[in-house]
PDB file of C-alpha atoms in Angstrom:
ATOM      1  CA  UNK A   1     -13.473  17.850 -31.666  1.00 38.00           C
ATOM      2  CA  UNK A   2     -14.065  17.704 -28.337  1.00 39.00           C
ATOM      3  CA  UNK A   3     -11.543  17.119 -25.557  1.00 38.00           C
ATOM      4  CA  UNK A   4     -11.990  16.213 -22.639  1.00 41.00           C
ATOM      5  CA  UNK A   5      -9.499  16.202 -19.377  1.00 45.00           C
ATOM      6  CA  UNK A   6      -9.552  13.970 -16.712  1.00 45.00           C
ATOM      7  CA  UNK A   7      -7.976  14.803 -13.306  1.00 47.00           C
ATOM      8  CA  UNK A   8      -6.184  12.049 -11.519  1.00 47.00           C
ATOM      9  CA  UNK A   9      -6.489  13.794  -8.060  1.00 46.00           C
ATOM     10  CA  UNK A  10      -7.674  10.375  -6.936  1.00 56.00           C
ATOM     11  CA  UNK A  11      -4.750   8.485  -7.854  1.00 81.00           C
ATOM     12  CA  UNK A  12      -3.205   6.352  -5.029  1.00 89.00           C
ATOM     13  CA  UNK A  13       0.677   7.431  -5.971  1.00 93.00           C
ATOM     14  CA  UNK A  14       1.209   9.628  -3.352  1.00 93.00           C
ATOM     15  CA  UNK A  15      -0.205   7.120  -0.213  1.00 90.00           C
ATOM     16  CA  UNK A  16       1.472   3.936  -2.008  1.00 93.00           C
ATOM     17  CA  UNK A  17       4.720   5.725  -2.370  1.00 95.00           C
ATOM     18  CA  UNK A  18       4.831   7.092   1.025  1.00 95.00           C
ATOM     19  CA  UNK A  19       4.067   3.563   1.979  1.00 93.00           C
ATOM     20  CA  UNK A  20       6.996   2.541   0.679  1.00 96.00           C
ATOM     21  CA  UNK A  21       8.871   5.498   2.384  1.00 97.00           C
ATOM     22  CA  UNK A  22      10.134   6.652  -1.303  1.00 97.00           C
ATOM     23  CA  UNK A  23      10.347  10.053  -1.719  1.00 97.00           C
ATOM     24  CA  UNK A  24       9.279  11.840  -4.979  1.00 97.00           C
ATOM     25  CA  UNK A  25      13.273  12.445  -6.703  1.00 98.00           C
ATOM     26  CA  UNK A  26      13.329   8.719  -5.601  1.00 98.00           C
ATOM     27  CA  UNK A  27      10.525   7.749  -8.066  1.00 98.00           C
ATOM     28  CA  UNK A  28      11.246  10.406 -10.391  1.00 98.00           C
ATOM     29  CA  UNK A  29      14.652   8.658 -10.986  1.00 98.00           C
ATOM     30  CA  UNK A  30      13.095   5.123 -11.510  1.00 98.00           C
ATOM     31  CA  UNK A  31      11.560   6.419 -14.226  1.00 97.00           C
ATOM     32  CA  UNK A  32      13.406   9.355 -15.370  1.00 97.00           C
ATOM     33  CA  UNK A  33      11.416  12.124 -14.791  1.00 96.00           C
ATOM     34  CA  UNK A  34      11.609  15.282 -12.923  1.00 97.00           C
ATOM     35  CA  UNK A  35      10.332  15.436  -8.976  1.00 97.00           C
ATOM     36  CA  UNK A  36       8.386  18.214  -9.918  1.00 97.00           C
ATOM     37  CA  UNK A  37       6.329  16.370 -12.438  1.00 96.00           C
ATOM     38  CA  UNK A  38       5.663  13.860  -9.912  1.00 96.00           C
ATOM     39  CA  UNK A  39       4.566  16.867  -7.802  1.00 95.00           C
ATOM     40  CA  UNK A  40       2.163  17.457 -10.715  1.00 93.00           C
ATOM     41  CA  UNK A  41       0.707  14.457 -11.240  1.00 92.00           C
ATOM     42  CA  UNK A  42      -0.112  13.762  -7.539  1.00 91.00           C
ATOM     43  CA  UNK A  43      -1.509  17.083  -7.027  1.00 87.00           C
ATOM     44  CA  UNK A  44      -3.556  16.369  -9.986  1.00 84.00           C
ATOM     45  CA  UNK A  45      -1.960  19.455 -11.865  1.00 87.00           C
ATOM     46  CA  UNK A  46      -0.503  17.035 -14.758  1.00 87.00           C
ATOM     47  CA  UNK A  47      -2.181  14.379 -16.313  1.00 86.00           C
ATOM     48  CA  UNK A  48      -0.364  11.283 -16.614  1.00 91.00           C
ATOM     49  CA  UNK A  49       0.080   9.402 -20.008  1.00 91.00           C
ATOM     50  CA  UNK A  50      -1.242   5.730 -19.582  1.00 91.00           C
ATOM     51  CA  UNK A  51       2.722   4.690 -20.659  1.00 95.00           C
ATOM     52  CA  UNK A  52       3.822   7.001 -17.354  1.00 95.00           C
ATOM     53  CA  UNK A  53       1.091   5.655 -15.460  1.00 94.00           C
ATOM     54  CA  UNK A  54       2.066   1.932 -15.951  1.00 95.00           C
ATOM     55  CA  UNK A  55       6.011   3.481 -15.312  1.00 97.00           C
ATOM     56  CA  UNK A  56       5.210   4.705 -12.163  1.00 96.00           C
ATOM     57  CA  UNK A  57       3.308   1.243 -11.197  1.00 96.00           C
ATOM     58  CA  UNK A  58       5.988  -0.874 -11.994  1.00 97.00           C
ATOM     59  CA  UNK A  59       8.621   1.529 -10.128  1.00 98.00           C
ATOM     60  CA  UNK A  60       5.844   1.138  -6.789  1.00 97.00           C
ATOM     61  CA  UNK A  61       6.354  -2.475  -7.236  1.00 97.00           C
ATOM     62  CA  UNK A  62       2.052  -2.873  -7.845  1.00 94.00           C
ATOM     63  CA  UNK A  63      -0.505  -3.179 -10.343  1.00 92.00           C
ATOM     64  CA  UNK A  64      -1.685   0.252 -12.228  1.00 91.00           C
ATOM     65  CA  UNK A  65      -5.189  -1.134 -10.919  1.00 88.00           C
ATOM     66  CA  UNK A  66      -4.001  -0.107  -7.629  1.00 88.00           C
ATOM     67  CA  UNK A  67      -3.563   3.427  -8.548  1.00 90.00           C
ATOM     68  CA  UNK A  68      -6.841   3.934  -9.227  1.00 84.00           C
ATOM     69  CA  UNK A  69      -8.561   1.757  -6.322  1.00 74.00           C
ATOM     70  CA  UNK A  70      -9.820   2.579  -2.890  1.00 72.00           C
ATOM     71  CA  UNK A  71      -7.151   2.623  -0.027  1.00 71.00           C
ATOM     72  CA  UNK A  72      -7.786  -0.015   2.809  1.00 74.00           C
ATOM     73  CA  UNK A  73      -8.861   2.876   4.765  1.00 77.00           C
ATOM     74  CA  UNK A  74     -11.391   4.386   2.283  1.00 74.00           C
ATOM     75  CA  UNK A  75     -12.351   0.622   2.186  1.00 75.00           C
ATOM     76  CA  UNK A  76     -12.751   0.338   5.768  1.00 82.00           C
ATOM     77  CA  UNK A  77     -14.753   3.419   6.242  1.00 82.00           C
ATOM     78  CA  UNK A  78     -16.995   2.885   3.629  1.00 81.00           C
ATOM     79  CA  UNK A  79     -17.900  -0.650   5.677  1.00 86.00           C
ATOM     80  CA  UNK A  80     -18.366   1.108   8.727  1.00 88.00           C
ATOM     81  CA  UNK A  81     -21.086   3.497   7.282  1.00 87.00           C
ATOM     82  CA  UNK A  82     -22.657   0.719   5.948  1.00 88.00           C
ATOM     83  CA  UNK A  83     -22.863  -1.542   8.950  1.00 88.00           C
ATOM     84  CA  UNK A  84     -24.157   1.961  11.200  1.00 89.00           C
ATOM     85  CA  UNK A  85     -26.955   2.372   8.319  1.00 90.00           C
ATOM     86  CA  UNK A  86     -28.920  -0.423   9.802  1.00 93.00           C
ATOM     87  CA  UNK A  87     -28.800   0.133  13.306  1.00 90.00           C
ATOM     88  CA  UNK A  88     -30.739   2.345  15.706  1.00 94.00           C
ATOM     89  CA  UNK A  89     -30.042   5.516  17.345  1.00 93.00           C
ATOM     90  CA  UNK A  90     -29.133   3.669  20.929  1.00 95.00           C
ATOM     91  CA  UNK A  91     -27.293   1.151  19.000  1.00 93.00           C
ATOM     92  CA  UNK A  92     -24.933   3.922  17.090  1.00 91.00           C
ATOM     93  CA  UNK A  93     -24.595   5.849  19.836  1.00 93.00           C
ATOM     94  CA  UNK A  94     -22.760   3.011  21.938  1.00 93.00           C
ATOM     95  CA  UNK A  95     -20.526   1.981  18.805  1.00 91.00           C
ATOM     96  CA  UNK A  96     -19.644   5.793  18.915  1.00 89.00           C
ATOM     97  CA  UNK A  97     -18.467   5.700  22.534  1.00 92.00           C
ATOM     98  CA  UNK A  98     -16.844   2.269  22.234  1.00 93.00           C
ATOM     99  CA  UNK A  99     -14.869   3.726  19.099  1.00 89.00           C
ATOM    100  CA  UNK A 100     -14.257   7.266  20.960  1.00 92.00           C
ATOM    101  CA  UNK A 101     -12.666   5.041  23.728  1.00 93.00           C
ATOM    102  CA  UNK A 102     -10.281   3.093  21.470  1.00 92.00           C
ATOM    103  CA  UNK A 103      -9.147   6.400  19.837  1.00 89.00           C
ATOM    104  CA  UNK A 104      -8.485   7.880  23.079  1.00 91.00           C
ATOM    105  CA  UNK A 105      -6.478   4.245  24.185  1.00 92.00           C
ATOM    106  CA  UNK A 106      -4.468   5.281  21.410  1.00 88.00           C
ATOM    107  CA  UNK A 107      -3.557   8.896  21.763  1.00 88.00           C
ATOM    108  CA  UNK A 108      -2.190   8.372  25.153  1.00 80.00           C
TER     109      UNK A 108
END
């Protein structure tokens, strides 16, 4: 028989934790396992049982659909390359500087 292993490396526990500002032995506790298995898992070294998935979910306070989605920013980027695709040269070029200029606004 074949087996076949998936990687979670695209699992959203790491961002929606640190959203949370929990730390990993914080999570581990809520659902008693080790803060190095957490490590694992959101390195994408261990792959989570569905039970441990749905676990880890409940302890984030969200749905075990949101593990597995696209983060806001992901989201957000992926609308931005959209909206460029359709316009011109000229026209990218000054949505580059005007979005240069905000991210220099915000550095200083």
């Amino acid at each position: 028989m074949l087996s076949i292993k998936l990687r979670f490396r695209m699992l959203r526990i790491r961002e929606i934790r640190k959203n949370q500002n929990m730390n990993q032995e914080t999570l581990a506790a809520k659902i008693g396992m080790s803060q190095s298995n957490i490590s694992e898992i959101e390195n994408g070294i261990h792959n989570p049982t569905l039970q441990t998935l749905a676990r880890i979910a409940h302890a984030l306070n969200c749905e075990l659909s949101e593990l597995f989605s696209e983060s806001p920013r992901e989201q957000n980027t992926q609308r931005i390359i959209e909206a460029l695709s359709v316009l011109d040269d000229e026209e990218r070029e000054k949505i580059a500087a005007i979005a240069e200029m905000i991210a220099a606004a915000k550095q200083s």
